[in-house]
Coordinates of C-alpha atoms in Angstrom, one line a residue:
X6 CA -11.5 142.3 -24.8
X7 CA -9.9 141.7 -21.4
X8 CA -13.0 140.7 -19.6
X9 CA -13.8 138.4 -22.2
X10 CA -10.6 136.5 -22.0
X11 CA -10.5 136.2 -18.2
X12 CA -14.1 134.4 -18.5
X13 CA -13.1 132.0 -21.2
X14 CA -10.3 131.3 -19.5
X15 CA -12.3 130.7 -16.0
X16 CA -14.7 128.5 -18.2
X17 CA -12.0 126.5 -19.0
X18 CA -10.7 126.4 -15.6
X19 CA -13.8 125.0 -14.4
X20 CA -13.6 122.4 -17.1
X21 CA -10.6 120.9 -16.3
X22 CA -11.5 121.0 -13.1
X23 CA -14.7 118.3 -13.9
X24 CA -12.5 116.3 -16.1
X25 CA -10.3 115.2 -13.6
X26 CA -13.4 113.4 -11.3
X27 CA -14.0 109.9 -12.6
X28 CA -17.4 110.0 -12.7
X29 CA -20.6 111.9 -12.6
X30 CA -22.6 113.0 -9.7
X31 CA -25.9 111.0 -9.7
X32 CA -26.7 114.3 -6.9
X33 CA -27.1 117.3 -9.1
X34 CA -28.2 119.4 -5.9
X35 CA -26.5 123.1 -6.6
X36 CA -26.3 123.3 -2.7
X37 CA -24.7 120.0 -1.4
X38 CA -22.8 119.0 -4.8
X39 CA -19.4 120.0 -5.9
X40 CA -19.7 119.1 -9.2
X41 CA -23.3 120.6 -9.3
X42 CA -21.9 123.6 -7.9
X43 CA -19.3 123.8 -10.3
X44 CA -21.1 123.4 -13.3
X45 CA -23.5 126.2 -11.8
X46 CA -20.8 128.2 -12.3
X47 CA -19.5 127.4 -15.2
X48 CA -23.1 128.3 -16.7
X49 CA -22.7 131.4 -15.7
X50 CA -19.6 132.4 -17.2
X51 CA -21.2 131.2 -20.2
X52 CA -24.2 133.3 -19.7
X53 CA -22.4 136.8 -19.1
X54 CA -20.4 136.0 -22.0
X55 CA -24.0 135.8 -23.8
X56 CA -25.3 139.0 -22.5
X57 CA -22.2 140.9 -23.6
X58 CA -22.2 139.3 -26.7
X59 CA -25.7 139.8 -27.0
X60 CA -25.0 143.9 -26.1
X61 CA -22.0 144.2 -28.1
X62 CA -24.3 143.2 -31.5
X63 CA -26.6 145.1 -29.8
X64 CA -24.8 147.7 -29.7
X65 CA -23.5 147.6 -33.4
X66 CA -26.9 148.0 -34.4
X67 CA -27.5 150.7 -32.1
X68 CA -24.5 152.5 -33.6
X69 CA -25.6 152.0 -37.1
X70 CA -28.7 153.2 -36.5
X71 CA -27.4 156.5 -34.7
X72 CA -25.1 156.6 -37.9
X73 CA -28.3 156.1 -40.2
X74 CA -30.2 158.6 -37.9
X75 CA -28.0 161.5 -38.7
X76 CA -27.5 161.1 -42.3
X77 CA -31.2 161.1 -42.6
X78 CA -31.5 164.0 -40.5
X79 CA -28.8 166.3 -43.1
X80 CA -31.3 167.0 -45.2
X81 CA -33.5 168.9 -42.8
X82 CA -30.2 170.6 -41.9
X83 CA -31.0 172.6 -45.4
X84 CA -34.2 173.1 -44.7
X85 CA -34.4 174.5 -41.4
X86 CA -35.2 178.7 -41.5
X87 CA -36.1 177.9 -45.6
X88 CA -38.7 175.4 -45.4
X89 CA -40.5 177.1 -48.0
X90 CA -38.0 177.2 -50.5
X91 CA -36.6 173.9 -50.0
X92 CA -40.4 172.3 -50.4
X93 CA -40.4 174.4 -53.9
X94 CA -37.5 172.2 -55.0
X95 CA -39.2 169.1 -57.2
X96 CA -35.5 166.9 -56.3
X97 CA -36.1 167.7 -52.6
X98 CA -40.2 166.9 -52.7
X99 CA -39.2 163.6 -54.4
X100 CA -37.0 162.5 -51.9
X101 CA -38.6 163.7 -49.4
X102 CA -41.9 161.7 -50.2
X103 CA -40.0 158.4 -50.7
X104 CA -38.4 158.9 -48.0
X105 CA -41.3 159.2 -46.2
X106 CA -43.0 156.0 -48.3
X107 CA -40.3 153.9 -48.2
X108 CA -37.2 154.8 -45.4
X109 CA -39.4 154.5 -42.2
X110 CA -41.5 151.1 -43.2
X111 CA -38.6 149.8 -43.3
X112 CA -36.9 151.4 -40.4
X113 CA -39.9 150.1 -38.2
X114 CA -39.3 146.6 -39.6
X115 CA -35.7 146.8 -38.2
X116 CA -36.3 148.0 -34.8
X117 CA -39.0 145.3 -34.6
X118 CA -37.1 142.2 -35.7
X119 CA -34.7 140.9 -32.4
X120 CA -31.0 141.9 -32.7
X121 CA -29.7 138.6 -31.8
X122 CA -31.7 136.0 -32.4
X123 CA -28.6 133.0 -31.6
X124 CA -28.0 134.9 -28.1
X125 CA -31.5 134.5 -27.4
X126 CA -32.0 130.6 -28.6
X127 CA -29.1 130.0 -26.0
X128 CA -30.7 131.5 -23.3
X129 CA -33.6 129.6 -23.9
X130 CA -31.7 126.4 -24.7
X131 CA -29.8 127.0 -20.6
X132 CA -33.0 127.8 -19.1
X133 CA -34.0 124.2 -18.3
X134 CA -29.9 124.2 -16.4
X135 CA -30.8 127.2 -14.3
X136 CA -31.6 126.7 -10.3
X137 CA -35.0 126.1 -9.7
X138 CA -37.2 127.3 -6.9
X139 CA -36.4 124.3 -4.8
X140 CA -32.6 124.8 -5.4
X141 CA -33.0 128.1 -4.2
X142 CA -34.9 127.3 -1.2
X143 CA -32.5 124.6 -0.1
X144 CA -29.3 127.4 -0.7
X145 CA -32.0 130.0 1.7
X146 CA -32.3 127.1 4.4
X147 CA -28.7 126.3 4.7
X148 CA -27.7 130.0 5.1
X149 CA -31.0 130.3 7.5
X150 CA -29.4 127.1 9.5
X151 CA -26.3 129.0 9.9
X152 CA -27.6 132.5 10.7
X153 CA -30.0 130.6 13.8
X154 CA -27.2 128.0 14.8
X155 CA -24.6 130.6 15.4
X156 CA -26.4 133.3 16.5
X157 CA -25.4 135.5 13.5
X158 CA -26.5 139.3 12.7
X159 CA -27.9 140.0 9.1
X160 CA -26.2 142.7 8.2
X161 CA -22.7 141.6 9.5
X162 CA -23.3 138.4 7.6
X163 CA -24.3 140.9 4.2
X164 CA -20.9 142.1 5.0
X165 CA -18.7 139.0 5.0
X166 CA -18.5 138.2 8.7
X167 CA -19.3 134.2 9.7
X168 CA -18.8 132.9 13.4
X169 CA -16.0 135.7 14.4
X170 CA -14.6 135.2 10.8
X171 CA -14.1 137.8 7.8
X172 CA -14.6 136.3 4.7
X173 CA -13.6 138.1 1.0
X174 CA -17.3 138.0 0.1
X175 CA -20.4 140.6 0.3
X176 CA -24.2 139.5 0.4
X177 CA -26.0 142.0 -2.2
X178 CA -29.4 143.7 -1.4
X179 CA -31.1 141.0 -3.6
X180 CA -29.3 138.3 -1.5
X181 CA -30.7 140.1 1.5
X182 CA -34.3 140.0 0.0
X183 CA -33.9 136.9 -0.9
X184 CA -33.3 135.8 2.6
X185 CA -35.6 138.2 4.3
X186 CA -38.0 136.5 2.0
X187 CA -37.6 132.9 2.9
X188 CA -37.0 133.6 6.4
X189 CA -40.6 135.0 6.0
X190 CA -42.0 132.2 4.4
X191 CA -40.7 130.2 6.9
X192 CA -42.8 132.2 9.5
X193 CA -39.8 133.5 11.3
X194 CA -40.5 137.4 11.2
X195 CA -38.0 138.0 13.7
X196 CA -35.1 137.0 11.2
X197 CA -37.1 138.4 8.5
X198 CA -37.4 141.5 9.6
X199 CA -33.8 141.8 10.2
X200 CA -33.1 140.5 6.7
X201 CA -35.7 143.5 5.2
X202 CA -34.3 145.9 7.0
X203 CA -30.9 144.9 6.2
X204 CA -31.1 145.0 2.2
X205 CA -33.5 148.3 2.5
X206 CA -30.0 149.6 4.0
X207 CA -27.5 147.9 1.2
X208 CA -30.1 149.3 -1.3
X209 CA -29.9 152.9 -0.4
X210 CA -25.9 152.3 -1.0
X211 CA -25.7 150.4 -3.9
X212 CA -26.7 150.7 -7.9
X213 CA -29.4 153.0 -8.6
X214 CA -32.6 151.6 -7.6
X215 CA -33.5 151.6 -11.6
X216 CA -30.8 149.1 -12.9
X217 CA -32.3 146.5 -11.0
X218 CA -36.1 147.4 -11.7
X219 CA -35.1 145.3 -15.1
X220 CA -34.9 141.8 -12.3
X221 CA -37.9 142.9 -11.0
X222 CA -37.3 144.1 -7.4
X223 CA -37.7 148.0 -6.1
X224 CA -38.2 149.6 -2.9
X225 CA -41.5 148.8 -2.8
X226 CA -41.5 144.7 -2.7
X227 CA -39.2 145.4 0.2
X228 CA -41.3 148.0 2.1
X229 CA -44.3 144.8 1.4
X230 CA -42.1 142.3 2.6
X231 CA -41.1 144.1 6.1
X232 CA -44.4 145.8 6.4
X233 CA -46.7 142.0 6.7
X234 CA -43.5 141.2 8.6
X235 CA -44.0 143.3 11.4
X236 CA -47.2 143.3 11.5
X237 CA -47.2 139.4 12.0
X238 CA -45.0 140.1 14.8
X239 CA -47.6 142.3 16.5
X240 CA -45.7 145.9 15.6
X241 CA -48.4 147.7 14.0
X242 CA -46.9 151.6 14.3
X243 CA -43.4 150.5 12.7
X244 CA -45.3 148.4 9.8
X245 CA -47.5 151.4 9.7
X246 CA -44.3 153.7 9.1
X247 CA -43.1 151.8 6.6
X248 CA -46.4 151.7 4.2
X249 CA -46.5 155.7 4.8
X250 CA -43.0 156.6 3.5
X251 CA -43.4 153.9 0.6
X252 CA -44.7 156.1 -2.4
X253 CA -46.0 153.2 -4.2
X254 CA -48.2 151.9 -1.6
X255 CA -48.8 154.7 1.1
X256 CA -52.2 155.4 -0.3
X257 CA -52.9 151.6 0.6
X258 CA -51.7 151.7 4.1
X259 CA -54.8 151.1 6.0
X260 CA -55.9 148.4 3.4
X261 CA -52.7 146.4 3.7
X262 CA -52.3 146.4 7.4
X263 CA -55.6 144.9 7.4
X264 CA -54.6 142.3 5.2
X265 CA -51.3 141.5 7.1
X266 CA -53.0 141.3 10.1
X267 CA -55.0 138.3 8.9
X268 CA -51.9 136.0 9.6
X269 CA -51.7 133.7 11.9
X270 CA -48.5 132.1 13.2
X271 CA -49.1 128.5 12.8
X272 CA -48.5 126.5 16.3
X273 CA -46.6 123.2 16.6
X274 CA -46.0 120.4 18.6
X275 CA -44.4 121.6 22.0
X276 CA -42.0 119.1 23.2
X277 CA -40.3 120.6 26.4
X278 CA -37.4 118.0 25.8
X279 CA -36.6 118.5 22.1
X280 CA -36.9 122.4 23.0
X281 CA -33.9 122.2 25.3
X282 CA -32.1 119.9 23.6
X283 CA -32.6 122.6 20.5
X284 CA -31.3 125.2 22.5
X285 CA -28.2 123.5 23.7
X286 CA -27.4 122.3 20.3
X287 CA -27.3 126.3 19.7
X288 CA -25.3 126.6 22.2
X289 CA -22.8 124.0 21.9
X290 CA -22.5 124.2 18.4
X291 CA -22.5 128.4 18.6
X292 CA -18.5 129.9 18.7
X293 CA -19.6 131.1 22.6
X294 CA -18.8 127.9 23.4
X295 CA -15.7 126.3 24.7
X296 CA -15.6 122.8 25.7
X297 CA -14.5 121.8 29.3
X298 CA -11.1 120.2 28.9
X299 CA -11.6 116.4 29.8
X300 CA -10.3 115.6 33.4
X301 CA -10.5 112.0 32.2
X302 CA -7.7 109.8 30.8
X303 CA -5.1 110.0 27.8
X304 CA -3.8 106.7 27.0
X305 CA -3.1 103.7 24.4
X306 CA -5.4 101.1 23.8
X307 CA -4.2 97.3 23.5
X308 CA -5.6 94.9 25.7
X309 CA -8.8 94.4 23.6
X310 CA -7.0 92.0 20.8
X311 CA -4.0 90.6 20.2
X312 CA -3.1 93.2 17.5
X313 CA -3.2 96.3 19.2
X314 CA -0.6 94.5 21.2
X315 CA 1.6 95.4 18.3
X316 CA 0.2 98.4 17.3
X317 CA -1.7 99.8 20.0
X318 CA -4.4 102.8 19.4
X319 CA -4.5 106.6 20.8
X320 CA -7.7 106.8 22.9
X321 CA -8.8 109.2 24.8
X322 CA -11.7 108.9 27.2
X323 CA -14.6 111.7 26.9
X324 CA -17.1 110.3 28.7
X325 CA -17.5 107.1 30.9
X326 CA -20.8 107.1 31.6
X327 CA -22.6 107.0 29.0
X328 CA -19.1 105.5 27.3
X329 CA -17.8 108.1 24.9
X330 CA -14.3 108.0 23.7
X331 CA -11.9 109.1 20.6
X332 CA -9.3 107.3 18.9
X333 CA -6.4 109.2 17.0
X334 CA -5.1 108.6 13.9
X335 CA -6.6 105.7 13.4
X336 CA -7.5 105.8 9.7
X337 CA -4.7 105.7 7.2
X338 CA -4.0 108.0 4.1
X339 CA -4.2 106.3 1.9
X340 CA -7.6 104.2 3.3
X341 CA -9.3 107.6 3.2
X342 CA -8.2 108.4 -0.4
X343 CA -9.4 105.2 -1.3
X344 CA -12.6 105.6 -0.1
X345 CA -13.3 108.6 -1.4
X346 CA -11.9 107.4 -5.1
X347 CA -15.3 104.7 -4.1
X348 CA -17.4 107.0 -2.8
X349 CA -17.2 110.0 -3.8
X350 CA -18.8 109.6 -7.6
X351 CA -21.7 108.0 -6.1
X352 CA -23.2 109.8 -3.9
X353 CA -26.7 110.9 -3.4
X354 CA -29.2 113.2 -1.6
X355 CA -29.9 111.8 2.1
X356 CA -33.5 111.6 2.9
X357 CA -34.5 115.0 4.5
X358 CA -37.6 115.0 7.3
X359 CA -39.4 117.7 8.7
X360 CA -39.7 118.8 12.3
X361 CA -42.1 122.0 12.4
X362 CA -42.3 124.3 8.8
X363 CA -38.6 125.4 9.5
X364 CA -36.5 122.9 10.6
X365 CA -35.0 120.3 8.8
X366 CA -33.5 116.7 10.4
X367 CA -30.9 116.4 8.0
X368 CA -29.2 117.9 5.2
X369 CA -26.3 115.6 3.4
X370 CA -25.5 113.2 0.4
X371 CA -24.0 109.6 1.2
X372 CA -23.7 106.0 0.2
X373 CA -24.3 103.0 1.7
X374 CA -21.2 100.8 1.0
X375 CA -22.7 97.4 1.1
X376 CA -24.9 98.5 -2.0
X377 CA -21.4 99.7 -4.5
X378 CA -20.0 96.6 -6.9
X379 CA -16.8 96.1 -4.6
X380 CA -13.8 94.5 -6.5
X381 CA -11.7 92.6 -4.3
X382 CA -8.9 95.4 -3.2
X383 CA -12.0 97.4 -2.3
X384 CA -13.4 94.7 0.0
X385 CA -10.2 94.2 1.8
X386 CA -10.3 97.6 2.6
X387 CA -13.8 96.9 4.2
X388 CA -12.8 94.5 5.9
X389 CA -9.4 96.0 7.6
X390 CA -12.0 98.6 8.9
X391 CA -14.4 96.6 10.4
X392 CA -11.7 94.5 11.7
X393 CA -10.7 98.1 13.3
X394 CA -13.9 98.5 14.4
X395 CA -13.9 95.5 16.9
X396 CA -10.7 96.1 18.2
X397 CA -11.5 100.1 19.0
X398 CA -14.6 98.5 20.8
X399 CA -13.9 95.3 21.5
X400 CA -17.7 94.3 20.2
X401 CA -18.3 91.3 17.8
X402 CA -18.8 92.6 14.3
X403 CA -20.6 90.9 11.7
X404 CA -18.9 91.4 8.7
X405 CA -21.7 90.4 6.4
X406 CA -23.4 94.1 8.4
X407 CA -24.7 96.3 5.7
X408 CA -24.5 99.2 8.5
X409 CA -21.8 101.2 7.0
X410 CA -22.7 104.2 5.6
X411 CA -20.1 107.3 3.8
X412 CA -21.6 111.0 4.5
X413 CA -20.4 114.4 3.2
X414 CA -21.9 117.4 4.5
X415 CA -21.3 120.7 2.9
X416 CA -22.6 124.6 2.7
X417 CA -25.3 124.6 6.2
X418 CA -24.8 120.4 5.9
X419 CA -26.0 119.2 9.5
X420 CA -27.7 116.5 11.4
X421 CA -30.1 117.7 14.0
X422 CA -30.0 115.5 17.9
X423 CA -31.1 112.5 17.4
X424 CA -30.3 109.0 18.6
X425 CA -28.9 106.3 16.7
X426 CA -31.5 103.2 18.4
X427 CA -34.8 102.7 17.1
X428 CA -35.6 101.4 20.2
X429 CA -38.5 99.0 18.5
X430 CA -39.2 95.6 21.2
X431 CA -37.9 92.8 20.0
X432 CA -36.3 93.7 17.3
X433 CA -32.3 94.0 16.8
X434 CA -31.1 97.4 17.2
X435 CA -27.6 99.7 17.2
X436 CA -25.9 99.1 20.4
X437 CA -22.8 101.3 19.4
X438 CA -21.8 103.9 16.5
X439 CA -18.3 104.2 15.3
X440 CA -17.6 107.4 13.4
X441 CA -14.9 107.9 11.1
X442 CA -13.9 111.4 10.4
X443 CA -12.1 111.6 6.6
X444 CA -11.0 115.6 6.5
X445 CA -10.4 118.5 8.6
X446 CA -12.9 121.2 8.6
X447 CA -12.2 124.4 7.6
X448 CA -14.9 126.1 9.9
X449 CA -18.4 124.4 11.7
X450 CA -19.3 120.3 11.3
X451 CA -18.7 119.5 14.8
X452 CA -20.4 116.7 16.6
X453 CA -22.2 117.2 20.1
X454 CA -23.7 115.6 22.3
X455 CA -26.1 118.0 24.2
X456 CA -26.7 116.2 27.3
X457 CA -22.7 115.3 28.0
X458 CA -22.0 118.9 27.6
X459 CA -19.4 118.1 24.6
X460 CA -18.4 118.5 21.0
X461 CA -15.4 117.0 18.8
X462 CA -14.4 119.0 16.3
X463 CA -13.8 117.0 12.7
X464 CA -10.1 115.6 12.1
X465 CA -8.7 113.4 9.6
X466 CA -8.0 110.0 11.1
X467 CA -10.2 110.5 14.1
X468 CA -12.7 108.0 15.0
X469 CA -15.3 108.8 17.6
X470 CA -17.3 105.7 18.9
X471 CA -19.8 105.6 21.7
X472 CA -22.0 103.5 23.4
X473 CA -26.2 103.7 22.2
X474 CA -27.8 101.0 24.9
X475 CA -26.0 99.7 28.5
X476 CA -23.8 97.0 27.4
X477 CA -24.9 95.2 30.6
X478 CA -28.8 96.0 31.2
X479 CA -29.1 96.6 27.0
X480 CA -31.3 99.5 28.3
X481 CA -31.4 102.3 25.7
X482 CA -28.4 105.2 26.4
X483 CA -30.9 108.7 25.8
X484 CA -28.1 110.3 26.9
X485 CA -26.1 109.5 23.8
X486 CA -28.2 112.0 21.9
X487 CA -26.0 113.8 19.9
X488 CA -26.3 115.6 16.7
X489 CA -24.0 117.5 13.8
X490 CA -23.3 121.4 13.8
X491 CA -24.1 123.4 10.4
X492 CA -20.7 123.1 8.3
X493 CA -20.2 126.7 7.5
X494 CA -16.9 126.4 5.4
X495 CA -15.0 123.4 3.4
X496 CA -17.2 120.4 3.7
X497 CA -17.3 117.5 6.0
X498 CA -16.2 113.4 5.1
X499 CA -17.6 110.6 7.5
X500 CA -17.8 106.6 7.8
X501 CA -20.7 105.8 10.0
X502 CA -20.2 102.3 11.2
X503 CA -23.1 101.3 13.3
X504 CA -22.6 97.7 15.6
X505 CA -25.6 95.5 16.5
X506 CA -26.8 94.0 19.5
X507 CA -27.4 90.9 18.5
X508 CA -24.0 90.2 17.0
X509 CA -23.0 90.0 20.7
X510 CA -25.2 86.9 21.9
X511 CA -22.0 85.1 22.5
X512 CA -19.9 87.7 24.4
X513 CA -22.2 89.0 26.0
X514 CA -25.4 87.8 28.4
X515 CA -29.1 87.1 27.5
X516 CA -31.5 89.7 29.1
X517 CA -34.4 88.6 30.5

C-alpha cells in the first residue's frame, strides 16, 4: 500500500539521519534533544505501521467472519415462511442441532482469543520508549514559555501563527487540552481558560466527538477543565454556564461549583524588583519590541595586544557604562564545526531551578569543556580561544580556568535574568562574561539585558562580552542583569567563557 511505503521509507529516513552523528546523546530529553526527538519520531512511524497492521489482520478476520456469517445464515434462507416443514426434515434437525452444539462454542472461542497477538507484544515491548508524564510536562512548559513570553493568543497559536509568523502546522483539540490542562495545573487560569475554550472550539470542527472517546477525552473533561477554571478566577455565572449546557454533568452543577470553589491560588514571594525585571524581559524579548539603534561607536579593535595589530577585530560599543560591546566575526568556521564535532555528542540536561510553581530559571543541555578527554588538536583549539578572549577584553586569562562552558537551547530553551557574580565576600568571583554565539537563529534566543534597554539577536561568529563588577572599584555591575529569550524556532549554540577577578591581581589594583 502507498501509505505503507511512504512510512517505511520515512523510518528509514530518520535512520540515516542518526547514523551519521558519532555518538549517542547521554540527554534523551524528547523536548531539548535532537536525537531524542528524532527517535520519538521514528517510534511513531513504527507504531502506525503496527496499528494498521494490526487493523488490516484485523480486518481479515473480520471479513472471514462476515463471509462465515452468511454461509451459516443460507440455511435459514430455506426455512424462513416454512419453518414447520423444514424442522420435519431429519438432515435439516441434524444439522441444525450440531450446529447449534458445536459451530457457536467454537465461534465464541474465536471472537475471544486476540487477533494479533505479535502487534500487541510490540506495543507492549515500545511502551517503556514512549514519553512520559514528565516529558510531556517539559514539552507543555516550553510552549507555556512561549505563549507568556510573546504575548501569544491560544487559538492563533492552534492555528499555526508564532510571533507574527505562519507556520505549516495546526495544534489539534487534544493539543489544546493538553495545554489548557497544564496551564491549569500551573495555577494560571487566565491562560487556561483560553486554552479550554480554544479546543471546545477546534472540537465542535473536527472528528466526530466519538472517534476520540477511544483516547479518552469528550466534551465533558473539557467543560470540567474550564468550569474549576473559571471559577478559580472568581467567574462563577460563566463556570455556572458551562456545567448547565454539559449533559454529562449539568445535574451536578451546584455540587461541582462548590468543589471548585475550594481552590485557593497559592501566594508567592513578591519581589517588586524581579517583577519588573520579569516584565521587561516580556517586553524586550516580545516581537513589540525594537531596539534603539546604538548612537555609540562602530570601529576595529587593536590596541589591546600586539596581534590585533595584525588582524584587528570588529567591535561595536553597546553600552559604556555598564561596558557592553559585540565583536563580529570573530569565531572561525571551521572552530565552530569543531566544537560542535566535541560537543555536541556529549551533552546533557542543565540543572533546572524553580522560581514560583510556574517559572523555570533555565531550560538547556551543555558541557563543561574542561571535563571532555581533549586530544591535543582539540586543546589548541582551547587555547586559540581563550587567547581571543584576552585580546577582545584585554583581561588576564588563566588558561588552566575551568569556566568555559558549550550551551544549546532549543524548542522554549531560555535563561531567565539573572547575573553572572555570586557576589559571595571574599571569595573569587566572574568579573566579565564572554559569549560566543555558534548559529544563527531561525526565530527567538535573543539575549537582553533588561535594565540597558537592549537585546542582540544570535549570529554565527558573534561574540558578546560585558563587564559583571567595576573594573576599578570591583563593585558588583547589577545592571549587567541580563537573561535569554525563549528560542521559538531552530535551536540556539553558545560558548560561555566566564573571566575571573582574581586572574587580574597583577594588571590591575588591590581593593581595600
Amino acid at each position: 500500500m502507498m501509505w505503507l511505503r511512504i512510512l517505511r521509507y520515512y523510518s528509514m529516513l530518520i535512520t540515516l539521519a542518526q547514523s551519521q552523528s558519532n555518538e549517542s546523546i547521554p540527554d534523551r530529553s524528547y523536548t531539548t534533544s535532537m536525537s531524542g526527538k528524532l527517535e520519538l519520531l521514528k517510534l511513531n512511524v513504527e507504531l502506525i505501521e503496527n496499528l494498521n497492521n494490526y487493523v488490516n489482520q484485523m480486518q481479515q478476520k473480520i471479513d472471514k467472519l462476515s463471509r462465515l456469517s452468511q454461509q451459516l445464515a443460507n440455511p435459514l434462507k430455506l426455512a424462513m415462511g416454512r419453518e414447520k416443514e423444514f424442522l420435519s426434515n431429519p438432515f435439516n434437525i441434524f444439522s441444525l442441532i450440531r450446529h447449534m452444539s458445536n459451530d457457536w462454542t467454537q465461534l465464541e472461542s474465536v471472537m475471544q482469543q486476540p487477533v494479533v497477538q505479535a502487534q500487541m507484544d510490540y506495543m507492549r515491548e515500545r511502551r517503556a520508549q514512549l514519553p512520559q508524564f514528565e516529558d510531556l510536562e517539559e514539552a507543555a512548559a516550553a510552549m507555556h514559555r512561549i505563549q507568556v513570553t510573546f504575548r501569544l493568543d491560544p487559538m492563533e497559536m492552534a492555528n499555526g501563527w508564532l510571533d507574527g509568523t505562519q507556520y505549516d502546522a495546526r495544534l489539534s483539540y487534544l493539543d489544546c487540552f493538553e495545554l489548557g490542562k497544564h496551564s491549569f495545573r500551573m495555577d494560571d487560569m487566565g491562560n487556561a481558560t483560553n486554552w479550554l475554550l480554544t479546543a471546545r472550539q477546534l472540537m465542535a470542527k473536527e472528528s466526530p466527538s466519538d472517534l476520540y472517546e477511544i483516547l479518552n477525552v469528550t466534551s465533558s473533561d473539557i467543560a470540567w477543565y474550564l468550569a474549576n477554571s473559571l471559577a478559580a478566577a472568581g467567574n462563577l455565572n460563566e463556570a455556572r454556564d458551562v456545567l448547565l449546557n454539559e449533559p454529562k454533568l449539568n445535574s451536578r452543577t451546584e455540587e461541582l461549583l462548590a468543589e471548585f470553589m475550594k481552590y485557593e491560588k497559592p501566594e508567592y514571594p513578591h519581589d517588586p524588583e524581579m517583577q519588573e525585571a520579569d516584565e521587561k524581559y516580556t517586553r524586550l524579548c516580545g516581537a513589540s519590541h525594537k531596539p534603539k539603534p546604538s548612537r555609540l561607536i562602530c570601529n576595529y579593535k587593536m590596541d589591546s595586544s600586539p596581534f590585533l595589530r595584525l588582524a584587528p577585530l570588529k567591535m561595536e560599543m553597546l553600552s559604556m557604562d555598564p561596558y557592553v560591546v559585540v565583536f563580529h566575526e570573530a569565531i572561525y568556521d571551521s572552530e565552530i564545526d569543531e566544537l560542535r564535532r566535541l560537543c555536541e555528542s556529549r551533552l546533557s540536561r542543565t540543572e533546572i531551578a524553580k522560581q514560583g510553581k510556574n517559572k523555570s530559571i533555565r531550560s538547556s543541555s551543555g558541557v563543561w569543556i574542561f571535563e571532555l578527554d581533549l586530544n591535543r588538536q582539540q586543546l589548541e583549539l582551547l587555547e586559540r580561544i581563550r587567547r581571543r578572549v584576552a585580546d577582545m577584553s584585554g583581561l588576564l586569562i588563566d588558561f588552566n580556568s575551568q569556566e568555559v562552558q558549550y550551551m544549546e537551547y532549543v524548542f522554549g530553551g531560555h535563561y531567565y535574568p539573572h547575573w553572572d557574580f555570586k557576589g559571595i565576600p571574599h571569595l573569587e568571583d566572574r568579573i566579565a562574561t564572554v559569549l560566543f554565539y555558534l548559529n544563527d537563529v531561525a526565530r527567538g534566543g535573543a539575549t537582553i539585558f533588561p535594565d540597558l534597554e537592549l537585546l542582540v539577536q544570535p549570529e554565527r561568529g558573534k561574540v558578546l562580552h560585558w563587564h559583571n563588577m567595576d573594573l576599578g572599584t570591583y563593585d558588583l555591575e547589577k545592571r549587567s542583569l541580563h537573561g535569554a529569550c525563549p528560542v521559538i524556532m531552530g535551536k540556539k549554540e553558545v560558548i560561555s567563557h566566564w573571566i575571573r577577578d582574581w586572574d587580574q591581581m597583577f594588571i590591575r589594583p588591590c581593593i581595600a
